[in-house]
XYZ file of C-alpha atoms in Angstrom:
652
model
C -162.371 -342.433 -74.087
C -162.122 -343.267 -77.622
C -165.103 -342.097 -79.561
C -165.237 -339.942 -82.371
C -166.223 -336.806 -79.353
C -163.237 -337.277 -77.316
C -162.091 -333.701 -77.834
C -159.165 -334.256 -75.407
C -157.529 -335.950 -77.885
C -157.548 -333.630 -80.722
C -155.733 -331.415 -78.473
C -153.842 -333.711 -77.375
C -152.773 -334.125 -80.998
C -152.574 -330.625 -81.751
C -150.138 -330.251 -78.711
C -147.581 -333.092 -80.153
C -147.848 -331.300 -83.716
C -147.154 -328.063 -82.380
C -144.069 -329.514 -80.256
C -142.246 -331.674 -82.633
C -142.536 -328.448 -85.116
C -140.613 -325.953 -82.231
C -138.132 -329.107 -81.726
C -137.159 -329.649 -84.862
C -136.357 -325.950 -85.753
C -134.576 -325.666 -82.712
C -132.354 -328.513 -83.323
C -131.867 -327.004 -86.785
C -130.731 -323.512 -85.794
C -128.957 -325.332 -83.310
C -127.000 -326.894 -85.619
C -125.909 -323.751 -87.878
C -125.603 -321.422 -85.124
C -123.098 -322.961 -82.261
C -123.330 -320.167 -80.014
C -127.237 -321.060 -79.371
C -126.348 -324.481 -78.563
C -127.061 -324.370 -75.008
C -129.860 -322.008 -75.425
C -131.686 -324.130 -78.058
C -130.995 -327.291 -75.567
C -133.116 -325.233 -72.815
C -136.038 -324.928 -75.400
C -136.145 -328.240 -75.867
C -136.076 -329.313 -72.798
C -138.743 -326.833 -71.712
C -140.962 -328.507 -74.932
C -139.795 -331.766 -73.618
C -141.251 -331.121 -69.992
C -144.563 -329.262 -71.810
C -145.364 -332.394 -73.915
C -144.804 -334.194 -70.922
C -147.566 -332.439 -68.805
C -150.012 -332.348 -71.931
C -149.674 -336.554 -72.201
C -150.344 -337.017 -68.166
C -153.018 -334.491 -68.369
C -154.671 -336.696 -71.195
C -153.910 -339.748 -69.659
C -155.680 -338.399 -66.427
C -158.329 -337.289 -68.796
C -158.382 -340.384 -70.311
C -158.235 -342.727 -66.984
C -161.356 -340.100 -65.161
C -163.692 -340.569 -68.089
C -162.856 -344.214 -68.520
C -163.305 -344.558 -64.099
C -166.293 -342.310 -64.554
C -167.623 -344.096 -67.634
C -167.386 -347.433 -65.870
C -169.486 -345.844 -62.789
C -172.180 -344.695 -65.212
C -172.259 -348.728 -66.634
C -171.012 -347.991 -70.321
C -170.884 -351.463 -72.446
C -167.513 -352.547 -73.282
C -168.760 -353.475 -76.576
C -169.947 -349.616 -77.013
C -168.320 -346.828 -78.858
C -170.310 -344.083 -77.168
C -168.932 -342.745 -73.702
C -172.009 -342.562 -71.759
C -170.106 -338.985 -69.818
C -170.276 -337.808 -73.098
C -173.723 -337.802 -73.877
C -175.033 -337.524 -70.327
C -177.046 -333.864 -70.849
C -175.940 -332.599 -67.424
C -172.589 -330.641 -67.050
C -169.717 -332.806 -65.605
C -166.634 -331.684 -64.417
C -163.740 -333.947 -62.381
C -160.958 -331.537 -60.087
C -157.826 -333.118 -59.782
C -156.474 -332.851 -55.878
C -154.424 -329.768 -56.762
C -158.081 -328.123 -57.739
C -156.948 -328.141 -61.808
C -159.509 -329.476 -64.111
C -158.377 -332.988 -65.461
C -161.613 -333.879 -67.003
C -165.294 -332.338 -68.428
C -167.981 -333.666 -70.560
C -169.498 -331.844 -73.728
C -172.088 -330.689 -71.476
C -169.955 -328.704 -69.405
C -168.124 -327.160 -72.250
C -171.374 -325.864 -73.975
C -172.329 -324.316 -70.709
C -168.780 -323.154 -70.011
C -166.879 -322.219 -72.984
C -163.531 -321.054 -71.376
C -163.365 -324.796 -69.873
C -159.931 -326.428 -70.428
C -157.935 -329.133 -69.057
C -155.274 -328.413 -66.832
C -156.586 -324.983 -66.027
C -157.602 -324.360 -62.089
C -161.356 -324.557 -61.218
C -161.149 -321.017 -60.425
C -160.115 -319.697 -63.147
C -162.710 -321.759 -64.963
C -165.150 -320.990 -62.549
C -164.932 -317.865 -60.747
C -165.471 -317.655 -56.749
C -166.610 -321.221 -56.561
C -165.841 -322.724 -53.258
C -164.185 -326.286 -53.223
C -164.308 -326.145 -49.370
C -168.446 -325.682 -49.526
C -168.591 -328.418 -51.951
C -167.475 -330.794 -49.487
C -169.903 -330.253 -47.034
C -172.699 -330.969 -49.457
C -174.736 -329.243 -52.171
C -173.732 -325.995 -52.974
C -175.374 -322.379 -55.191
C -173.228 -321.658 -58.039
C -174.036 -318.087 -59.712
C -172.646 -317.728 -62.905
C -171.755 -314.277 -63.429
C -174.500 -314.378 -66.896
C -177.171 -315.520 -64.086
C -177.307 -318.755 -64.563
C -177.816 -320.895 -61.169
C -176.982 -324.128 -60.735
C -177.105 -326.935 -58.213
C -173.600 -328.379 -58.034
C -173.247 -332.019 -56.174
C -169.418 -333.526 -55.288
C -168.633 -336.776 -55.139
C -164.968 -338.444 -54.691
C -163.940 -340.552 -57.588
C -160.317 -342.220 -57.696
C -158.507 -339.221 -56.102
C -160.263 -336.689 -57.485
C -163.691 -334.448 -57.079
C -166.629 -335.071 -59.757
C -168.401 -332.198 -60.044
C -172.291 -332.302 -61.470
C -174.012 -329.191 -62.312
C -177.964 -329.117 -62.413
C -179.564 -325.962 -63.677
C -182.054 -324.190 -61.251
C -181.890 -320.809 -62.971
C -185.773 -321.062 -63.655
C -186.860 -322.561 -60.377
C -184.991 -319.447 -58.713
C -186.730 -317.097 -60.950
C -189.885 -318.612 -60.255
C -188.714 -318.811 -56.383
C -187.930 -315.225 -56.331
C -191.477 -314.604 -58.241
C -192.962 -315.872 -55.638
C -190.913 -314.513 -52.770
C -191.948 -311.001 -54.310
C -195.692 -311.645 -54.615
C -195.901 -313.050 -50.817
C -197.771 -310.832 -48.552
C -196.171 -309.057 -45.747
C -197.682 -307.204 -42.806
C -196.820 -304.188 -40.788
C -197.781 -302.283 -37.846
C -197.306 -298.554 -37.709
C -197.147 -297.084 -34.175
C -196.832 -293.315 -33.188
C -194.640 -293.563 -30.257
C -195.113 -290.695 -28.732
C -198.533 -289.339 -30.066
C -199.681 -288.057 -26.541
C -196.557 -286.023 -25.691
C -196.172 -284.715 -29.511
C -199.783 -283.729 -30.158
C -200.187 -282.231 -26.251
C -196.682 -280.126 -27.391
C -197.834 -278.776 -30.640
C -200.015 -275.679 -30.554
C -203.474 -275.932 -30.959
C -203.296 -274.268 -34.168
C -200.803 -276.878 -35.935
C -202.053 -279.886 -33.958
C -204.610 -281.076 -36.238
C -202.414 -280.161 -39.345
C -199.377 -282.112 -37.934
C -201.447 -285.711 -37.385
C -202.502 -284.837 -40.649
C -198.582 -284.618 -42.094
C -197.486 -287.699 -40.224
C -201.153 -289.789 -42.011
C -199.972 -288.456 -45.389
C -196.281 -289.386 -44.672
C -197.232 -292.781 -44.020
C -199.875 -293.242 -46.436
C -197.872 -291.862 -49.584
C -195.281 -294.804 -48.330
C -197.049 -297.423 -48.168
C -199.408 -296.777 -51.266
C -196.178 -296.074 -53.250
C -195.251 -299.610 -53.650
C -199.012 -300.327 -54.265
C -199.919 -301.826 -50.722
C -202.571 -301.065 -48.730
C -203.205 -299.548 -45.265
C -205.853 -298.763 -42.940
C -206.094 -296.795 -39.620
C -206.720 -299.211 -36.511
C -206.612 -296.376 -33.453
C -205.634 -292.978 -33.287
C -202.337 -293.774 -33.323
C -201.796 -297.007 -34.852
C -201.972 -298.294 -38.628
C -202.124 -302.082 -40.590
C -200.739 -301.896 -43.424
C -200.199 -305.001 -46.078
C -197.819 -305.215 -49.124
C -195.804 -307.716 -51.134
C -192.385 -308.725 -50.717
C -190.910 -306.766 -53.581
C -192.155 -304.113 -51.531
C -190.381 -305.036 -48.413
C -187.178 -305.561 -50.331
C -187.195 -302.235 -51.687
C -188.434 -300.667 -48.301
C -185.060 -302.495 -46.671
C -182.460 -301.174 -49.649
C -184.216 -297.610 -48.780
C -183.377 -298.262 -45.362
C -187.358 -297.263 -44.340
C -186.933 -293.374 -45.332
C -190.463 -293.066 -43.909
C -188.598 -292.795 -40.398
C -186.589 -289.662 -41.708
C -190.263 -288.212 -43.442
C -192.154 -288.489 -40.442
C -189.722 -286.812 -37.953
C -189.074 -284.173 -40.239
C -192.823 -283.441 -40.198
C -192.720 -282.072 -36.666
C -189.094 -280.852 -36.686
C -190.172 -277.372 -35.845
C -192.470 -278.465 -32.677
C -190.913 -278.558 -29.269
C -191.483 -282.708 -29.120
C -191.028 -284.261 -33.011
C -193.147 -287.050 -33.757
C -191.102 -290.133 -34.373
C -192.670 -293.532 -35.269
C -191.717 -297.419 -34.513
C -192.842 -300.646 -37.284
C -192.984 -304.005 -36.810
C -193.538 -306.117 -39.526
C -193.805 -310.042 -40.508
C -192.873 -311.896 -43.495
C -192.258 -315.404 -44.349
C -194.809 -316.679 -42.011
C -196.656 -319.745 -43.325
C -199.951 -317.425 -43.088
C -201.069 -314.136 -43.210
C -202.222 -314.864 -39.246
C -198.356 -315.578 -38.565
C -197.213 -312.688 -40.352
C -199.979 -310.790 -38.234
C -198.039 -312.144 -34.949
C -194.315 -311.782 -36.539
C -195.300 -308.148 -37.003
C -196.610 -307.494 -33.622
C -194.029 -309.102 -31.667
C -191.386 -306.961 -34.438
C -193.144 -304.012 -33.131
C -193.319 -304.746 -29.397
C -189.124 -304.960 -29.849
C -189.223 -301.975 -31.793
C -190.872 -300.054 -28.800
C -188.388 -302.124 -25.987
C -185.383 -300.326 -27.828
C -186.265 -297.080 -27.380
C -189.169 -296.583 -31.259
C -188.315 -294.110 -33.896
C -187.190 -297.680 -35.854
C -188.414 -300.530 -38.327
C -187.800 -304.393 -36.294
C -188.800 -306.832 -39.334
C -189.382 -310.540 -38.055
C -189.133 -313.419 -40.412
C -189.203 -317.028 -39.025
C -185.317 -317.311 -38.247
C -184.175 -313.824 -36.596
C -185.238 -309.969 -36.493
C -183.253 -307.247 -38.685
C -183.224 -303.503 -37.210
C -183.356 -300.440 -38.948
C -183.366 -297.079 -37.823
C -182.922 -296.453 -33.624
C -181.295 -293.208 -34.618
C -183.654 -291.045 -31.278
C -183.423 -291.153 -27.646
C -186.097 -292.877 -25.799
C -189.033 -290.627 -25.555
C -189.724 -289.678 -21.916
C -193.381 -290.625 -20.633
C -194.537 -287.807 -18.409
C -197.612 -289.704 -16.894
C -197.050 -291.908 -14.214
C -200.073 -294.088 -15.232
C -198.252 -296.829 -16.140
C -196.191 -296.741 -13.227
C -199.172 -297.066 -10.861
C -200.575 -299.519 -12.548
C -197.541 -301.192 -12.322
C -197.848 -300.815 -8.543
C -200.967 -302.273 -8.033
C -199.835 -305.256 -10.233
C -196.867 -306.161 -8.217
C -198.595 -305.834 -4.632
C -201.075 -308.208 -6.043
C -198.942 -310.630 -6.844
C -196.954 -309.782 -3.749
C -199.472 -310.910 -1.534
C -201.062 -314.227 -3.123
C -197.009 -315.305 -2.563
C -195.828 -317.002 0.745
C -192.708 -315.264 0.287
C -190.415 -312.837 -2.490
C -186.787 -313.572 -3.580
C -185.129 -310.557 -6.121
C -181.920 -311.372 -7.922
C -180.512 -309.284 -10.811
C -177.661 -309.541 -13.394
C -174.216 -310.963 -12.645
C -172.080 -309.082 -11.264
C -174.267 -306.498 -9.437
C -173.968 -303.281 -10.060
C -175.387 -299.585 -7.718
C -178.649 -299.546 -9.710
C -179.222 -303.714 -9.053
C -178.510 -303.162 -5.514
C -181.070 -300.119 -5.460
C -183.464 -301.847 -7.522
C -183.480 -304.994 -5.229
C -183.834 -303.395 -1.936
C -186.717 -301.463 -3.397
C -188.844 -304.393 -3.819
C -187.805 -305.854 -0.099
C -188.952 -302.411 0.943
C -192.767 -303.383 -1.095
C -192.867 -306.514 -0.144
C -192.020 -305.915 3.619
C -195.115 -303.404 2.989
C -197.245 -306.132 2.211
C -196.609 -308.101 5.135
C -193.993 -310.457 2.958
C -190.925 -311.573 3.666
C -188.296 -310.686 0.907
C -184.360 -311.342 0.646
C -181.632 -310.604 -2.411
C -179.654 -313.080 -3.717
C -176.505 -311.930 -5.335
C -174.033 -314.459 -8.034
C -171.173 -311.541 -7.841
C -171.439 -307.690 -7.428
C -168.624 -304.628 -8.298
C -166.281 -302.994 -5.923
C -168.920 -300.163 -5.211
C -171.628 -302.409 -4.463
C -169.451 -304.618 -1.961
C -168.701 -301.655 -0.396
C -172.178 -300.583 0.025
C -172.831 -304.344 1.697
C -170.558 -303.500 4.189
C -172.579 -300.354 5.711
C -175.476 -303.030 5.276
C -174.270 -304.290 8.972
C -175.055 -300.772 10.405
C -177.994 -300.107 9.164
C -179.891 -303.461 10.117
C -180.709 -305.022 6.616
C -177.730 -307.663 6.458
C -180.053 -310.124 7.038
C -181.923 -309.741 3.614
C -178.677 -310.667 1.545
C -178.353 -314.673 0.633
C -175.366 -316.476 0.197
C -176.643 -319.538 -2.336
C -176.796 -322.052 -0.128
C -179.514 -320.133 2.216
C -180.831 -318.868 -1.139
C -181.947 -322.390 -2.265
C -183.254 -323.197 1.573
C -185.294 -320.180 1.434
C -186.962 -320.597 -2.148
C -190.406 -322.200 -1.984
C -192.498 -324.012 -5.518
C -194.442 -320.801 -4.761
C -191.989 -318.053 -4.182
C -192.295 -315.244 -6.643
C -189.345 -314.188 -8.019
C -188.775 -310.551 -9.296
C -186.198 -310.326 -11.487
C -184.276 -306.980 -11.417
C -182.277 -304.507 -13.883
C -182.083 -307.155 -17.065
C -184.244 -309.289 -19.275
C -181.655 -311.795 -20.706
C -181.905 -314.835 -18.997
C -178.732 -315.942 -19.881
C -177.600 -312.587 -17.632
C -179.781 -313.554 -14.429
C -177.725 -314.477 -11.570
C -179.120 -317.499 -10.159
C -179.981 -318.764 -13.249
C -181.881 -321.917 -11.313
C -184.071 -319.717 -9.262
C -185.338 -318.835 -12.829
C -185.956 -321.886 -14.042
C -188.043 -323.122 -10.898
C -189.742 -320.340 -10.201
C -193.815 -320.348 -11.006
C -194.231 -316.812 -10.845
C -191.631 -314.253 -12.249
C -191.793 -310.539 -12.306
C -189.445 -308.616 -14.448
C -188.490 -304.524 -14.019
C -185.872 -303.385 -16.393
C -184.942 -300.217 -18.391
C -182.973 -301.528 -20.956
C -183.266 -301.080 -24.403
C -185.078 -304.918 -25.441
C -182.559 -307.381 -27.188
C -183.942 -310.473 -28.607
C -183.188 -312.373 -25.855
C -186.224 -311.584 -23.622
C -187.533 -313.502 -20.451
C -190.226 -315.232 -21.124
C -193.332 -316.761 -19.339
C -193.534 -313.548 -16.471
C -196.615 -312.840 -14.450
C -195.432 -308.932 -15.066
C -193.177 -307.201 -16.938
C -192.613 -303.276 -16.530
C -190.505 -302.812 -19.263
C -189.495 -298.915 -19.720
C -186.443 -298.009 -22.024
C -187.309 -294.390 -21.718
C -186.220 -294.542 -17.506
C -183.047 -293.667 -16.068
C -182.555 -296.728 -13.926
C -184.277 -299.225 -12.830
C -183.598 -297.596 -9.549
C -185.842 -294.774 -10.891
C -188.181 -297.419 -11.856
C -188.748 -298.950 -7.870
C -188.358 -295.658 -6.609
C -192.142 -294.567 -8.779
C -193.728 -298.072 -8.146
C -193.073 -297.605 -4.431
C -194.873 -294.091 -3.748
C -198.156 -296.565 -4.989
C -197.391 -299.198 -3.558
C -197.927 -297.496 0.063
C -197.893 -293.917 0.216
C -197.477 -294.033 4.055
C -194.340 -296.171 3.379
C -191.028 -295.609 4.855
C -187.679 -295.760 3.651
C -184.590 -296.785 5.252
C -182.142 -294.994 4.874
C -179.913 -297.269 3.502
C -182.256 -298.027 1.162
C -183.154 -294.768 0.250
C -179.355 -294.330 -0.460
C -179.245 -297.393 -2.794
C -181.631 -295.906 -4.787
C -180.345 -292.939 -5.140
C -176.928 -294.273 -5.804
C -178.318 -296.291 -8.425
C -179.659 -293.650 -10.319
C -176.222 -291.537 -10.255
C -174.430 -294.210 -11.061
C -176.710 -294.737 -14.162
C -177.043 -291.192 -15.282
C -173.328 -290.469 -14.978
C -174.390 -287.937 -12.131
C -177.323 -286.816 -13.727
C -175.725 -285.996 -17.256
C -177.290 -288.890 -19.319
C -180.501 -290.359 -19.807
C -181.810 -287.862 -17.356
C -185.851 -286.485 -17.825
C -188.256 -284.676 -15.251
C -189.525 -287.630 -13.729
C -185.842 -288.718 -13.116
C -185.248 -285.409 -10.380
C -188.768 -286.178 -8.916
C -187.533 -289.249 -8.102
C -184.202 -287.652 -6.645
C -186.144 -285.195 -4.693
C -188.595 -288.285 -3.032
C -184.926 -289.798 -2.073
C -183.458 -287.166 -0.952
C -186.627 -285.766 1.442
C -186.331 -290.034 2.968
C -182.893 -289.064 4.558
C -180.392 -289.271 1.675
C -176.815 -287.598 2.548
C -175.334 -286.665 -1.067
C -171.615 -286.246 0.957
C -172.118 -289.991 2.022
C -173.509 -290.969 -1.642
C -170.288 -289.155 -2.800
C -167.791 -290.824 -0.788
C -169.750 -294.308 -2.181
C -168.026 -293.669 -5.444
C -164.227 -292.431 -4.527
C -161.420 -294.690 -5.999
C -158.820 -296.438 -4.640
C -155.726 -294.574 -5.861
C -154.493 -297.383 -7.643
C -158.121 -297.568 -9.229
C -157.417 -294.176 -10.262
C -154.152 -295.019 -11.633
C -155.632 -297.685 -13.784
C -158.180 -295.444 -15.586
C -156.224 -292.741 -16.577
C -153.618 -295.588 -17.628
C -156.305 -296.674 -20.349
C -157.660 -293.605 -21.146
C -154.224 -292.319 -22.286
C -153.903 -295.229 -24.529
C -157.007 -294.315 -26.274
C -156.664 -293.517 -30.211
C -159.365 -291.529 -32.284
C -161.161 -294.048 -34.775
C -163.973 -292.600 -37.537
C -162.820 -289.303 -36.894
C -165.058 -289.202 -33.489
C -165.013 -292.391 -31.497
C -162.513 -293.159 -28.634
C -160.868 -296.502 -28.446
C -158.812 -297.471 -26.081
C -157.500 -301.551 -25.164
C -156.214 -302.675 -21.875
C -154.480 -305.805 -22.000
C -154.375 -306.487 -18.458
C -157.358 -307.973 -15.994
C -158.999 -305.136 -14.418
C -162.679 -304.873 -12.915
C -165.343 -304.163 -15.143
C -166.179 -300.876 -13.365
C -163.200 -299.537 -13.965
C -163.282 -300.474 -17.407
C -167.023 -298.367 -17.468
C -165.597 -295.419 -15.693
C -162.704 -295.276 -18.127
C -165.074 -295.365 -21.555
C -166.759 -292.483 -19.393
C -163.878 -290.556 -18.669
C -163.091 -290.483 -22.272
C -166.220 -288.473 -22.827
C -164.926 -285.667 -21.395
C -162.203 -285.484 -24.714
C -163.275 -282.360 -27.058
C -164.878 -284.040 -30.099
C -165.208 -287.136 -29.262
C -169.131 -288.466 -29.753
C -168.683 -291.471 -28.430
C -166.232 -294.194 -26.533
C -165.259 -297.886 -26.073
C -162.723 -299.544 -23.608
C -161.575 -303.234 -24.964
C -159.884 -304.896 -21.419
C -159.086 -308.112 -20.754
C -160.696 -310.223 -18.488
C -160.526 -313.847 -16.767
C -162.421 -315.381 -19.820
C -161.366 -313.571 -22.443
C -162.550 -310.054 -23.470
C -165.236 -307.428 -22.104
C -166.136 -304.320 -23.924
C -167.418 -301.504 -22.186
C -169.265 -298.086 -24.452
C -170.427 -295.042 -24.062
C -171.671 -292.397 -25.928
C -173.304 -288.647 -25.878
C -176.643 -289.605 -28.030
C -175.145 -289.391 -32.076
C -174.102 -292.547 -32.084
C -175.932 -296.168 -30.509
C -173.539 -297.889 -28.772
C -176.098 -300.656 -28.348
C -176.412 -301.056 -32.043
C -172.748 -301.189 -32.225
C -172.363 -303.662 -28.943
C -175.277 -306.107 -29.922
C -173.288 -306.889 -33.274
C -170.920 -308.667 -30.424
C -173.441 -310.482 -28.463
C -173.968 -307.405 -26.042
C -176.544 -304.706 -25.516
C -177.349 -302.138 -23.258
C -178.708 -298.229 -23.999
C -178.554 -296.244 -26.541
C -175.816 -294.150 -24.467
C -173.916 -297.215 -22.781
C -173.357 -300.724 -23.334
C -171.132 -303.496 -23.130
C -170.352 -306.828 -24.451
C -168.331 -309.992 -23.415
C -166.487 -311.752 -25.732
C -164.864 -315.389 -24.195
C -162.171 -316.892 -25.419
C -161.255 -314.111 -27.419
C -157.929 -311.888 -26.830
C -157.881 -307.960 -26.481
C -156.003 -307.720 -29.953
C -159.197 -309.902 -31.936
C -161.786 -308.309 -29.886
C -160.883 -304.765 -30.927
C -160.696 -305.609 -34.487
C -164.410 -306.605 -34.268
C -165.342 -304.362 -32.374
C -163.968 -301.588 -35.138
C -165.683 -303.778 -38.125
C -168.869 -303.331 -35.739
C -168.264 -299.627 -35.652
C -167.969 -299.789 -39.640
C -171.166 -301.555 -40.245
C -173.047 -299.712 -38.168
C -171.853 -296.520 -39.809
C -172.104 -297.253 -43.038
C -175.826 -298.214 -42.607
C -177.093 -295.064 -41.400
C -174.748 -293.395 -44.758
């Protein structure tokens, strides 16, 4: 560089100035004071070293801009460096990330730019590693944005800076004025309004209307009443953000309008935003809500084109008193049950009391319907393989399907039911699933975003104890004159213990009904009991983990086994934890053969699903669990506590 801007040289200059001034009184003090001798020598040699770095640091200076000047096609003949003048800031990162050259672009838009500093120190929390994959956002803590581009020149990184601050304002302008739509559902509007008095009735749907009226209206959108129970509503996306940093107080508002009745009113929204129309927003929102209602209501599910966000979930599921559903349900299924030539019913890996129930449920329809029906099972617990083996006594061994006679018996026009999960990537016999034309799904399960798709039927209730509970309803319609085994009547039953921790959790009126039908078709509780005794080395292994367990949060139980043990055991244990004096809820962190499982529990304050899906899991809101591959006991209990954190300090 050697026109009249090269600013590196001037300081360059100053920097010789400066040192042959401190080198020259040193040698002079040196001379008239002996005892400083070696001390002055040491000064000089540290100048020595100093004016050493400042000439490389010019000459590297010197050598970029003349490499970078030469790239940009400056004439030799020219006094003007071409980086000089170039109105877009410029800056070249030696390999040791220091700054060994700018242009007079980049100083005017950073002043505290200087040569031999590090880029972050320059420019604070900028990413070298990001820049290498590409373009990256720099935010300058003033507000300025800018586009920054790398590109390798002779050993080094040059760096060029393109302002976007007013295309992001006008980006973000735009954002805000886009219109978003929402849904507004009263989840439970027959069982709250049938609850209330008549004298507060009509004065409580008016509270809730005013509740959610005053919100939306606040942030100047607009809504209107579609049913009794349901509202559009349509704002902008400043609206939306400010809804989301609020965390959707409107939840709070409208279940502290009926907190005196017996049954509060709680509501569920689903809205859609960055749609490319106001008819896909229309269809993000509806499918938001649909999830909202799968996991339980009393919560805000906002879909955008990439993902859904969740706010909220705080309730239980709402119990439905009316069997309506389920007998529609019923008439559904034996429909479909008899246009089949056959029914095959598989469930999630690893089979667990409630599959098992669940499954022989629908061979018990379908063998009312003149059909024949058989399980297939990928893997099952200890207690269901136990169960299996009383199968032989009771005459129904033939029903179960190793997978070779599994993919004999499935026919192009088998329907498939699809039993205690919606994740396909849970289903055992994941091919069946694929191949089949007609697919019927019954779960209880609080809805995750991975849901089965492209089903003939889906009964779908979060509220239920089991999906055990679930079969045993659909059956009574089905054929009231039917008859249950009594091995199957005992797999139901089973299932629902085993899924309402003996009737302690998740457990409404319609769940004892469906008890009492099991237990007048021949179920022996004594036998059901002895289903679920322990090994004594099982027993061992439980209490081993749950006296490892540490208080976290001041009320959630963890406890880690580092050791392969069976995932009901690991359940049992998060369970048994429970039972510790202030402890609201629990998670067991074990290892298994691919790398981690997580098992959690909890006594209704606190979603363990929330909590588990931030892991890949899911569940209820009062048990869950997650699997985490590849991924030792020690890691997976660290994220599972930073899960635990976030979740927390959402709801604060």
């Amino acid at each position: 560089m050697n026109g009249k801007n090269d600013f590196s040289y001037t300081a360059f200059g100053k920097s010789i100035l400066f040192y042959c001034v401190i080198i020259i009184l040193c040698a002079v003090f040196a001379l008239y004071v002996k005892s400083f001798a070696l001390f002055a020598a040491l000064l000089v040699l540290a100048a020595a070293m100093m004016v050493h770095a400042a000439i490389e640091r010019t000459v590297r200076a010197k050598k970029s801009a003349e490499y970078i000047d030469s790239m940009l096609f400056m004439s030799e003949n020219s006094d003007v460096s071409i980086s000089q003048t170039v109105p877009i800031p410029m800056l070249s990162v030696a390999p040791d990330s220091s700054v060994c050259w700018y242009n007079e672009a980049f100083r005017k838009a950073f002043a505290n730019a200087e040569i031999g500093r590090s880029v972050e120190s320059v420019l604070p929390n900028m990413k070298i590693k990001e820049l290498l994959g590409g373009e990256y956002i720099y935010r300058t803590e003033g507000g300025e944005v800018y586009k920054v581009k790398a590109a390798t020149l002779n050993n080094a990184l040059l760096l060029t800076f393109t302002d976007i601050t007013e295309a992001e304002i006008c980006k973000k302008l735009l954002e805000d004025q886009k219109n978003v739509i929402a849904v507004i559902n009263i989840d439970n509007y027959e069982e709250a309004i049938e609850a209330a008095p008549d004298a507060v009735r009509q004065s409580l749907l008016s509270e809730i209307e005013r509740a959610v009226t005053a919100w939306v209206r606040e942030k100047n959108g607009i809504i209107r009443k579609l049913e009794r129970d349901r509202y559009l509503c349509v704002f902008d996306g400043a609206a939306l953000l400010a809804f989301t940093e609020e965390r959707f107080a409107v939840l709070d508002c409208v279940r502290s309008a009926g907190r005196e009745q017996k049954i509060p009113p709680t509501i569920s929204i689903g809205i859609g935003a960055d749609g490319g129309t106001l008819a896909d927003n229309e269809e993000y929102a509806k499918a938001a809500l649909d999830m909202a209602l799968g996991r339980g209501g009393d919560q805000v599910v906002v879909r955008d084109r990439a993902n859904f966000s969740y706010f909220g979930g705080k309730s239980k599921e709402v119990e439905k008193r009316t069997r309506v559903k389920a007998r529609v349900m019923a008439t559904a299924l034996r429909g479909l049950i008899s246009n089949s030539s056959n029914v095959m019913v598989v469930c999630h890996r690893l089979a667990d009391a409630d599959s098992l129930g669940a499954c022989l449920g629908v061979v018990c329809a379908a063998q009312s319907c003149g059909k024949m029906c058989r399980v297939y099972f990928e893997s099952c617990d200890t207690t269901v393989a136990g169960m299996l083996k009383s199968a032989e006594k009771s005459g129904t061994e033939g029903v179960f399907l190793n997978k070779q006679a599994a993919r004999e018996y499935f026919q192009k026009d088998t329907l498939l039911v699809v039993c205690d999960t919606h994740k396909p990537s849970m289903v055992g016999g994941k091919e069946f699933l694929d191949d089949a034309k007609s697919v019927v799904l019954i779960d209880h399960h609080r809805r995750s975003e991975e849901f089965l798709r492209h089903t003939d039927l889906v009964y779908h209730e979060p509220f239920a104890s089991s999906a055990s509970e679930m079969i045993t309803e659909v059956l009574q319609y089905i054929d009231p004159r039917i008859s249950l085994n009594t091995f199957t009547a005992e797999a139901l039953y089973a299932g629902i213990v085993i899924d309402t921790n003996n009737f302690t959790v998740k457990t409404g009126v319609r769940t004892f009904e469906a008890a009492a039908y099991l237990r007048a078709a021949g179920v022996d509780t004594i036998r059901i009991k002895r289903l679920f005794q322990e090994s004594m080395d099982d027993y061992e292994t439980k209490y081993r983990i749950v006296s490892e367990a540490v208080i976290y949060r001041d009320n959630i139980a963890i406890s880690k086994a580092d050791f392969v043990c069976e995932k009901d055991i690991v359940a049992k244990s998060a369970e048994e934890l429970l039972e510790i004096s202030g402890v609201a809820a629990s998670f067991v962190v074990a290892k298994d053969r691919d790398g981690s499982s997580v098992s959690g529990r909890s006594l209704g304050d606190i979603n363990v699903q929330m909590i588990l899906e931030r892991l890949g899991g899911g569940g209820h809101m009062l048990s869950g669990a997650a699997q985490q591959s590849g991924v030792s006991v020690l890691e997976c209990e660290e994220r599972l506590k930073e899960a635990i954190d976030e979740y927390l300090d959402s709801l604060s």
